[in-house]
Short mmCIF file of C-alpha atoms and ligand atoms in Angstrom, two decimals:
data_model
loop_
_atom_site.label_atom_id
_atom_site.label_comp_id
_atom_site.label_asym_id
_atom_site.label_seq_id
_atom_site.Cartn_x
_atom_site.Cartn_y
_atom_site.Cartn_z
CA MET A 213 -52.72 -24.63 -53.31
CA ALA A 214 -51.28 -21.35 -53.54
CA ALA A 215 -48.59 -19.76 -55.60
CA ALA A 216 -45.26 -20.06 -55.37
CA PRO A 217 -44.12 -16.39 -54.53
CA GLN A 218 -43.09 -14.48 -57.73
CA TYR A 219 -39.73 -13.96 -55.57
CA ASP A 220 -38.06 -14.73 -52.59
CA ILE A 221 -37.10 -11.68 -51.14
CA VAL A 222 -37.76 -7.86 -51.85
CA ILE A 223 -35.86 -5.18 -49.92
CA ALA A 224 -38.58 -2.64 -50.80
CA ASN A 225 -38.57 1.82 -50.16
CA GLY A 226 -34.97 1.81 -49.88
CA THR A 227 -32.70 4.85 -51.08
CA LEU A 228 -30.77 2.97 -53.88
CA VAL A 229 -27.21 4.20 -54.47
CA ASP A 230 -25.92 1.98 -57.61
CA PRO A 231 -23.23 3.81 -59.08
CA ALA A 232 -22.21 1.27 -61.70
CA ALA A 233 -25.64 0.95 -62.75
CA GLY A 234 -26.72 5.14 -62.43
CA ARG A 235 -28.95 4.67 -59.96
CA ASN A 236 -29.72 7.14 -56.95
CA GLY A 237 -33.08 7.04 -55.47
CA ARG A 238 -36.15 4.98 -54.15
CA PHE A 239 -36.29 1.75 -55.78
CA ASP A 240 -37.50 -2.15 -54.86
CA ILE A 241 -34.92 -4.97 -55.13
CA ALA A 242 -36.16 -8.82 -56.01
CA ILE A 243 -33.94 -11.48 -55.01
CA THR A 244 -34.43 -15.13 -56.44
CA GLY A 245 -32.22 -17.86 -54.73
CA ASP A 246 -28.36 -16.27 -54.77
CA ARG A 247 -28.80 -13.83 -57.96
CA ILE A 248 -31.04 -10.71 -58.54
CA ALA A 249 -34.46 -10.88 -60.12
CA ALA A 250 -35.37 -7.42 -60.36
CA VAL A 251 -34.70 -3.62 -59.83
CA GLU A 252 -37.83 -0.99 -60.17
CA PRO A 253 -39.22 1.70 -59.06
CA ASP A 254 -41.56 -0.29 -57.69
CA LEU A 255 -42.24 -3.68 -56.71
CA SER A 256 -45.66 -3.77 -54.14
CA ALA A 257 -47.39 -5.95 -56.14
CA ALA A 258 -45.38 -8.79 -57.06
CA THR A 259 -45.73 -11.69 -54.54
CA ALA A 260 -42.69 -12.88 -52.34
CA GLY A 261 -41.60 -14.95 -49.93
CA GLN A 262 -40.12 -12.08 -47.45
CA ARG A 263 -40.37 -8.78 -47.77
CA ILE A 264 -37.68 -5.93 -45.91
CA ASP A 265 -38.86 -2.96 -45.55
CA ALA A 266 -35.88 -0.04 -46.37
CA ALA A 267 -37.67 3.30 -45.50
CA GLY A 268 -35.27 5.47 -44.74
CA GLN A 269 -32.29 3.42 -45.14
CA LEU A 270 -29.47 3.20 -47.84
CA VAL A 271 -29.53 0.39 -49.97
CA ILE A 272 -25.92 -0.21 -52.15
CA PRO A 273 -24.19 -3.19 -53.67
CA GLY A 274 -22.57 -5.35 -51.47
CA MET A 275 -19.14 -3.81 -49.81
CA ILE A 276 -16.20 -4.62 -51.03
CA ASP A 277 -13.10 -4.38 -48.73
CA THR A 278 -10.23 -4.18 -50.68
CA HIS A 279 -8.12 -4.40 -47.61
CA ALA A 280 -8.72 -6.54 -45.42
CA HIS A 281 -6.21 -9.31 -42.54
CA VAL A 282 -8.41 -12.07 -42.24
CA TYR A 283 -6.01 -15.62 -42.45
CA GLN A 284 -7.06 -16.02 -38.74
CA HIS A 285 -4.89 -18.54 -36.86
CA VAL A 286 -1.65 -19.09 -39.60
CA THR A 287 -1.13 -15.24 -38.73
CA GLY A 288 -1.20 -15.24 -35.43
CA ARG A 289 -3.10 -11.87 -33.82
CA PHE A 290 -2.79 -10.33 -37.02
CA GLY A 291 -5.78 -12.17 -39.30
CA LEU A 292 -9.29 -11.36 -37.31
CA ASN A 293 -12.64 -13.52 -38.17
CA PRO A 294 -13.55 -13.20 -41.72
CA ASP A 295 -17.14 -12.80 -40.63
CA LEU A 296 -16.69 -10.42 -38.28
CA VAL A 297 -14.89 -8.58 -40.51
CA GLY A 298 -17.50 -9.46 -43.89
CA VAL A 299 -20.90 -10.31 -43.43
CA ARG A 300 -21.04 -9.14 -40.01
CA SER A 301 -20.46 -6.24 -40.51
CA GLY A 302 -22.27 -5.37 -43.37
CA VAL A 303 -19.45 -6.55 -45.41
CA THR A 304 -20.00 -8.93 -48.56
CA THR A 305 -16.88 -9.63 -49.96
CA LEU A 306 -12.77 -9.21 -48.26
CA VAL A 307 -9.75 -9.20 -50.06
CA ASP A 308 -7.08 -10.15 -47.87
CA GLN A 309 -4.01 -8.33 -48.54
CA GLY A 310 -0.78 -10.42 -48.87
CA GLY A 311 -1.75 -13.10 -45.66
CA PRO A 312 -1.25 -16.35 -47.94
CA SER A 313 1.12 -16.78 -50.12
CA CYS A 314 2.66 -19.90 -52.32
CA MET A 315 3.80 -22.10 -49.52
CA THR A 316 -0.12 -21.49 -47.51
CA MET A 317 -2.64 -20.88 -50.12
CA GLY A 318 -3.76 -24.66 -49.54
CA GLY A 319 -5.02 -23.39 -46.11
CA PHE A 320 -6.15 -20.04 -46.84
CA ARG A 321 -8.90 -21.91 -49.22
CA HIS A 322 -9.93 -24.86 -47.48
CA PHE A 323 -9.87 -23.17 -44.06
CA VAL A 324 -10.83 -19.51 -44.59
CA ALA A 325 -12.18 -18.46 -48.27
CA GLY A 326 -14.32 -22.06 -48.33
CA PRO A 327 -16.22 -22.23 -44.75
CA ALA A 328 -16.34 -18.39 -44.67
CA ASP A 329 -19.92 -17.04 -45.33
CA SER A 330 -18.41 -13.79 -46.88
CA ARG A 331 -16.82 -13.80 -49.94
CA VAL A 332 -13.03 -14.16 -49.30
CA LEU A 333 -10.53 -13.42 -51.97
CA CYS A 334 -6.88 -12.28 -51.86
CA PHE A 335 -3.46 -10.90 -53.19
CA ILE A 336 -1.20 -13.48 -52.85
CA SER A 337 1.98 -12.36 -50.97
CA CYS A 338 4.91 -11.65 -52.85
CA TYR A 339 7.09 -13.21 -49.84
CA LEU A 340 7.36 -16.99 -49.42
CA VAL A 341 6.05 -16.51 -45.61
CA GLY A 342 3.27 -14.17 -46.18
CA GLY A 343 2.06 -12.02 -43.63
CA LEU A 344 2.89 -13.81 -40.76
CA GLU A 345 2.49 -11.98 -37.61
CA GLY A 346 1.86 -9.02 -40.00
CA HIS A 347 5.16 -9.02 -41.39
CA LEU A 348 6.84 -8.61 -37.81
CA TYR A 349 10.25 -10.01 -38.98
CA PRO A 350 11.68 -7.96 -41.58
CA ASP A 351 14.39 -10.34 -42.26
CA LEU A 352 11.64 -12.77 -43.70
CA TYR A 353 11.08 -10.71 -46.41
CA GLY A 354 14.26 -9.67 -48.60
CA PRO A 355 14.85 -10.66 -51.94
CA GLY A 356 15.92 -14.21 -50.72
CA GLY A 357 12.34 -14.78 -49.31
CA VAL A 358 10.80 -14.52 -52.79
CA ASN A 359 10.50 -17.69 -55.19
CA ALA A 360 8.78 -16.04 -58.47
CA GLU A 361 8.15 -19.04 -60.00
CA HIS A 362 6.60 -20.84 -57.10
CA THR A 363 4.26 -17.64 -56.36
CA ILE A 364 3.14 -17.44 -60.36
CA ARG A 365 2.42 -20.76 -60.48
CA VAL A 366 0.27 -20.53 -57.14
CA ALA A 367 -1.61 -17.72 -58.38
CA GLN A 368 -2.59 -19.34 -61.79
CA GLU A 369 -3.88 -22.15 -59.59
CA ASN A 370 -6.34 -20.40 -57.35
CA ALA A 371 -7.13 -17.57 -60.07
CA ASP A 372 -10.58 -17.90 -59.07
CA ILE A 373 -8.95 -16.63 -55.26
CA VAL A 374 -6.54 -14.96 -56.19
CA ARG A 375 -6.95 -11.29 -57.97
CA GLY A 376 -3.62 -9.38 -57.33
CA ILE A 377 -0.15 -9.22 -55.81
CA LYS A 378 1.16 -7.82 -52.48
CA ALA A 379 4.85 -6.35 -51.66
CA HIS A 380 5.88 -3.31 -49.65
CA ALA A 381 8.13 -0.47 -50.62
CA GLU A 382 8.82 1.45 -47.45
CA ILE A 383 11.98 2.33 -46.14
CA GLY A 384 12.88 -0.49 -43.74
CA GLY A 385 13.16 -2.93 -46.63
CA GLN A 386 15.01 0.04 -48.65
CA SER A 387 17.55 0.06 -46.23
CA ARG A 388 18.35 -3.53 -46.40
CA TRP A 389 17.60 -4.88 -49.91
CA GLY A 390 16.39 -1.54 -51.90
CA LEU A 391 13.96 -2.03 -54.47
CA ASP A 392 14.66 -5.23 -55.56
CA VAL A 393 11.24 -7.14 -54.24
CA ILE A 394 9.28 -5.12 -55.96
CA ARG A 395 10.76 -5.75 -59.28
CA ILE A 396 10.19 -9.56 -58.43
CA GLY A 397 6.83 -8.37 -57.53
CA LYS A 398 6.02 -6.69 -61.11
CA THR A 399 7.68 -9.84 -62.58
CA ILE A 400 5.04 -11.65 -60.86
CA SER A 401 2.35 -9.30 -61.80
CA ARG A 402 3.29 -9.19 -65.09
CA GLU A 403 3.58 -13.30 -65.65
CA THR A 404 -0.13 -13.21 -63.87
CA GLY A 405 -1.42 -11.11 -65.74
CA GLN A 406 -3.26 -9.69 -62.24
CA PRO A 407 -2.12 -6.36 -60.59
CA LEU A 408 0.86 -5.22 -58.19
CA TYR A 409 -0.93 -3.74 -55.00
CA ILE A 410 1.93 -1.31 -53.03
CA HIS A 411 1.93 -0.76 -49.59
CA LEU A 412 3.43 2.76 -48.90
CA GLY A 413 4.52 4.15 -45.38
CA GLN A 414 7.22 2.64 -42.90
CA LEU A 415 6.38 -0.97 -41.74
CA TRP A 416 10.17 -2.61 -40.66
CA PRO A 417 12.62 -0.25 -39.00
CA THR A 418 15.26 0.72 -40.86
CA ALA A 419 18.88 -1.25 -40.42
CA ASP A 420 21.61 0.29 -38.38
CA SER A 421 24.29 -0.44 -40.83
CA ALA A 422 22.94 1.40 -43.69
CA PRO A 423 22.47 5.13 -44.40
CA ILE A 424 19.32 7.01 -43.10
CA PRO A 425 17.55 6.24 -45.93
CA ASP A 426 14.99 8.98 -48.43
CA ALA A 427 11.35 8.01 -48.01
CA ASP A 428 11.17 10.82 -51.14
CA GLU A 429 13.38 8.74 -53.22
CA LEU A 430 11.93 5.35 -52.91
CA ILE A 431 8.72 7.18 -54.54
CA ARG A 432 10.90 8.78 -57.17
CA GLU A 433 12.52 5.37 -57.76
CA LEU A 434 9.41 2.68 -57.01
CA VAL A 435 6.29 4.62 -59.11
CA PRO A 436 8.58 3.87 -63.06
CA ILE A 437 8.77 -0.02 -61.79
CA MET A 438 4.55 -0.05 -61.11
CA GLU A 439 2.03 0.28 -64.76
CA PRO A 440 -1.02 1.03 -65.19
CA GLY A 441 -4.15 -0.71 -63.69
CA ASP A 442 -1.56 -1.25 -60.41
CA ILE A 443 -2.34 0.06 -56.92
CA LEU A 444 -0.55 2.72 -54.39
CA ALA A 445 -1.53 1.82 -50.92
CA HIS A 446 -2.05 4.05 -47.99
CA PRO A 447 -1.67 7.83 -49.36
CA PHE A 448 -3.32 9.27 -46.11
CA THR A 449 -0.86 7.20 -43.81
CA ARG A 450 1.32 9.05 -41.65
CA HIS A 451 4.53 7.15 -41.75
CA PRO A 452 7.00 8.50 -44.00
CA GLY A 453 6.88 7.58 -47.21
CA GLY A 454 3.74 7.77 -47.93
CA PHE A 455 1.74 10.33 -50.58
CA VAL A 456 2.95 13.38 -48.20
CA SER A 457 6.59 14.20 -48.79
CA ALA A 458 8.71 15.20 -45.79
CA SER A 459 8.25 19.30 -46.48
CA GLY A 460 4.41 18.62 -46.90
CA GLU A 461 3.66 18.30 -50.57
CA ILE A 462 2.25 15.87 -52.65
CA HIS A 463 4.95 14.56 -54.81
CA PRO A 464 4.72 15.57 -58.09
CA ILE A 465 5.64 12.05 -59.50
CA LEU A 466 2.51 10.36 -57.62
CA LEU A 467 0.24 13.24 -59.17
CA GLU A 468 1.78 12.26 -62.63
CA ALA A 469 1.39 8.45 -61.38
CA VAL A 470 -2.31 8.64 -60.67
CA HIS A 471 -3.89 11.23 -63.58
CA GLN A 472 -1.47 10.51 -66.23
CA ARG A 473 0.04 6.87 -65.67
CA GLY A 474 -3.20 5.69 -65.09
CA LEU A 475 -1.96 4.09 -61.68
CA LEU A 476 -4.61 3.32 -58.90
CA VAL A 477 -4.86 4.26 -55.35
CA ASP A 478 -6.44 2.37 -52.37
CA VAL A 479 -7.11 4.22 -48.95
CA GLY A 480 -6.36 1.19 -46.78
CA HIS A 481 -7.08 3.15 -43.49
CA GLY A 482 -5.68 1.21 -40.71
CA SER A 483 -4.20 2.83 -37.65
CA HIS A 484 -1.87 5.10 -39.72
CA PHE A 485 -4.91 7.00 -41.62
CA SER A 486 -4.14 10.86 -40.62
CA PHE A 487 -7.56 13.37 -41.34
CA ASP A 488 -4.69 15.69 -41.94
CA ALA A 489 -2.23 14.06 -44.67
CA ALA A 490 -5.92 12.80 -46.21
CA ARG A 491 -6.97 16.23 -46.49
CA ARG A 492 -3.82 17.52 -48.73
CA VAL A 493 -3.82 14.14 -50.89
CA LEU A 494 -7.34 14.94 -51.43
CA ASP A 495 -6.59 19.23 -52.03
CA ALA A 496 -4.21 18.16 -54.06
CA GLY A 497 -6.62 16.29 -56.33
CA ILE A 498 -6.38 13.05 -55.99
CA LEU A 499 -9.41 10.76 -55.16
CA PRO A 500 -8.42 7.27 -54.04
CA PHE A 501 -10.12 4.42 -56.46
CA THR A 502 -10.86 1.92 -53.65
CA LEU A 503 -11.38 2.06 -50.14
CA GLY A 504 -9.82 -0.94 -47.54
CA ALA A 505 -10.75 -1.22 -43.91
CA ASP A 506 -7.00 -3.01 -43.67
CA MET A 507 -8.56 -4.37 -39.92
CA HIS A 508 -6.33 -6.46 -38.53
CA GLY A 509 -5.47 -7.90 -34.73
CA TYR A 510 -3.00 -5.12 -33.96
CA ASN A 511 -4.86 -1.91 -34.55
CA VAL A 512 -8.72 -3.05 -34.03
CA GLN A 513 -9.58 -4.65 -30.34
CA VAL A 514 -10.57 -8.25 -29.88
CA SER A 515 -12.16 -9.62 -27.32
CA GLU A 516 -10.67 -12.85 -27.44
CA PRO A 517 -11.55 -15.31 -24.12
CA GLY A 518 -8.51 -16.60 -22.22
CA ALA A 519 -5.86 -13.81 -23.44
CA ASP A 520 -5.54 -10.25 -23.36
CA GLY A 521 -2.46 -9.90 -25.08
CA SER A 522 -2.52 -5.73 -25.26
CA ASP A 523 0.98 -5.43 -24.27
CA LEU A 524 1.50 -7.32 -27.41
CA ARG A 525 -0.88 -5.04 -29.10
CA ALA A 526 0.85 -2.13 -27.82
CA ALA A 527 4.11 -2.92 -29.17
CA ASN A 528 2.98 -3.54 -32.56
CA PRO A 529 4.15 -0.43 -34.80
CA PHE A 530 0.41 -0.57 -36.31
CA PHE A 531 -0.98 -0.47 -32.68
CA GLY A 532 -3.83 2.42 -32.49
CA VAL A 533 -6.69 2.89 -30.12
CA ALA A 534 -9.42 5.31 -32.68
CA PRO A 535 -11.53 2.51 -33.26
CA PHE A 536 -12.48 2.49 -37.10
CA ASN A 537 -13.74 0.20 -39.73
CA LEU A 538 -14.97 0.29 -43.88
CA THR A 539 -18.08 2.25 -42.52
CA ILE A 540 -16.42 4.70 -40.11
CA ALA A 541 -13.37 5.29 -43.23
CA MET A 542 -16.50 5.81 -45.11
CA SER A 543 -18.17 8.37 -43.10
CA GLU A 544 -14.45 10.36 -42.37
CA LEU A 545 -14.54 10.73 -46.55
CA LEU A 546 -18.00 12.20 -45.99
CA HIS A 547 -16.51 14.45 -43.54
CA LEU A 548 -13.49 15.28 -45.67
CA GLY A 549 -16.11 16.53 -48.37
CA VAL A 550 -16.11 13.34 -50.61
CA PRO A 551 -19.66 13.54 -52.55
CA LEU A 552 -21.88 9.85 -51.16
CA GLU A 553 -21.84 8.79 -54.41
CA LYS A 554 -17.97 8.77 -55.39
CA VAL A 555 -17.91 7.21 -51.62
CA VAL A 556 -20.30 4.20 -52.21
CA ALA A 557 -18.18 3.92 -55.55
CA MET A 558 -15.09 3.26 -53.58
CA VAL A 559 -16.75 0.33 -51.32
CA THR A 560 -18.92 -0.84 -54.95
CA ALA A 561 -18.60 -0.30 -58.58
CA ASN A 562 -14.37 -0.07 -58.26
CA PRO A 563 -13.60 -2.56 -55.94
CA ALA A 564 -15.52 -4.76 -58.74
CA LYS A 565 -13.51 -3.11 -61.80
CA LEU A 566 -10.62 -3.95 -59.71
CA LEU A 567 -10.96 -7.45 -59.15
CA ARG A 568 -12.37 -8.03 -62.48
CA MET A 569 -15.36 -9.37 -61.66
CA GLU A 570 -17.64 -6.04 -62.75
CA ALA A 571 -20.34 -8.66 -64.16
CA GLU A 572 -20.87 -10.57 -60.75
CA ILE A 573 -20.41 -7.99 -58.07
CA GLY A 574 -20.47 -4.32 -57.39
CA SER A 575 -23.96 -3.19 -58.96
CA LEU A 576 -27.12 -4.21 -58.46
CA GLN A 577 -28.68 -5.89 -61.83
CA PRO A 578 -31.23 -8.21 -62.53
CA GLY A 579 -28.54 -11.84 -63.04
CA MET A 580 -25.57 -10.31 -60.67
CA ALA A 581 -25.08 -11.61 -57.20
CA ALA A 582 -27.42 -11.06 -54.69
CA ASP A 583 -24.28 -9.10 -52.33
CA ILE A 584 -26.23 -5.81 -51.10
CA SER A 585 -25.22 -3.99 -47.93
CA VAL A 586 -28.41 -1.89 -46.45
CA LEU A 587 -27.16 1.02 -43.95
CA ASN A 588 -28.25 3.88 -41.99
CA LEU A 589 -26.60 7.14 -42.64
CA GLU A 590 -27.18 8.77 -38.95
CA GLU A 591 -27.55 12.57 -38.91
CA GLY A 592 -26.66 14.27 -36.03
CA ARG A 593 -22.90 15.33 -34.62
CA PHE A 594 -20.76 12.75 -34.12
CA GLN A 595 -16.80 12.34 -32.81
CA LEU A 596 -13.91 10.87 -34.96
CA SER A 597 -10.55 10.33 -34.49
CA ASP A 598 -7.24 9.57 -35.67
CA ASN A 599 -4.39 8.26 -34.34
CA SER A 600 -2.24 11.22 -34.54
CA GLY A 601 -4.33 13.07 -31.95
CA VAL A 602 -6.67 14.96 -34.16
CA THR A 603 -10.35 14.33 -33.21
CA VAL A 604 -13.56 15.87 -35.93
CA THR A 605 -16.93 15.96 -35.46
CA ALA A 606 -19.10 14.88 -38.35
CA ASP A 607 -22.67 15.40 -39.15
CA ARG A 608 -23.30 12.25 -40.12
CA LEU A 609 -22.32 8.08 -39.54
CA VAL A 610 -22.57 5.62 -42.00
CA ARG A 611 -23.76 2.43 -39.97
CA PRO A 612 -24.20 -0.99 -41.07
CA LEU A 613 -27.47 -2.22 -40.38
CA PHE A 614 -27.63 -5.97 -42.51
CA CYS A 615 -26.33 -7.43 -45.39
CA LEU A 616 -27.65 -9.98 -48.31
CA ARG A 617 -24.51 -12.20 -49.32
CA GLY A 618 -25.92 -14.57 -51.93
CA GLY A 619 -29.60 -14.34 -51.11
CA VAL A 620 -28.82 -14.46 -47.45
CA ARG A 621 -29.39 -12.45 -44.60
CA PHE A 622 -26.73 -11.62 -42.39
CA ASP A 623 -27.04 -8.54 -39.29
CA ALA A 624 -24.55 -6.16 -38.65
CA ASP A 625 -23.84 -7.52 -34.66
CA SER A 626 -19.97 -7.50 -35.63
CA PRO A 627 -18.30 -6.92 -31.95
CA LEU A 628 -15.80 -4.90 -34.50
CA ILE A 629 -18.07 -2.76 -35.70
CA PRO A 630 -17.92 0.95 -33.52
CA ASP A 631 -19.83 2.16 -31.46
CA ALA A 632 -21.20 5.79 -32.20
CA ILE A 633 -19.60 8.08 -30.58
CA ALA A 634 -21.59 11.48 -29.72
CA ALA A 635 -19.95 14.72 -30.00
ZN1 LIG B 10 -2.48 -4.20 -44.17
#
């Protein structure tokens, strides 16, 4: 009888970029069961049940999307299928931002996080109703729609999948209730020891009766409520109330918040991403910590049997036509001049730290989860566009090939992966 192979799988000859481990170069990776068993310059002498040749390919720790919307069915069109956004797009971990709430966490655990092949976590919604239909009805999201005690209890009971608290600071809500909800969100965050994640940029129409709100005043009021480790999202939004002020400058208070007070920034790409805003924010010296894609049923094309729903999509304030996903967002940051190693850190080491899971995911070191993404870094001339009408020509395009999630292989065959567009 032949001896059992030393390892289940060896991924050989790839270019490993693992910022947390300080590795950037040619390495072989061995997997046993659902764990990384070895990372060595050369494992060609080792025996393996399966040997995958990754020559010419980029091998990185399993990608973590810090801003997903995958509470499928419960949040209407908004929630996407987790595995189409996740493992079948080369992404091993998803963080649903504010889909599930204290009232709907049970459904999220049993019908989404549990059955998915992707690792699915969440930031619990600050609001009782969660992210139903993508927060379409503003009247549900005032202070009267928040119960801190209930939310704290559910966050604590589900601490294995709840890794933070989600709320929105934007001028539609501000015109109705000021920032009261954010203050309650901070209480929930403090009581649970979980970071507060704040959506910036207009989401709701402003109230008819209110004076025209000042987006810059909102930032001045918001930042002092937030604490080190809390997250500001959507820095590159073209909607008012983001990092770029009405006069086109970066708010000095945001520069101070990020550089001196330890607030973190998540890209949260979505349909409101703007190359112009991104350039201004990066030029001002703010490098986002993490790179959430923020895909949902209103900003990506989903082919659903029986229903087109394009009118409904087009009426949504977050409707967009520029195709994107996490790897397109990575390609855009490369185009904007962010070095590859930093872009990789934004989808691996940094989100793992944000989730307080850096001993388990975000790096490829023996004993850690065998969550691995294998990508192609294609060279050529590729067209990338945003929804403000800007088109750029990039010379590199990141394309997912496959991933291992807990040692199980998934090919990147999701229909949500945009086609490469030649420039
Ligand atoms: Zn979102």
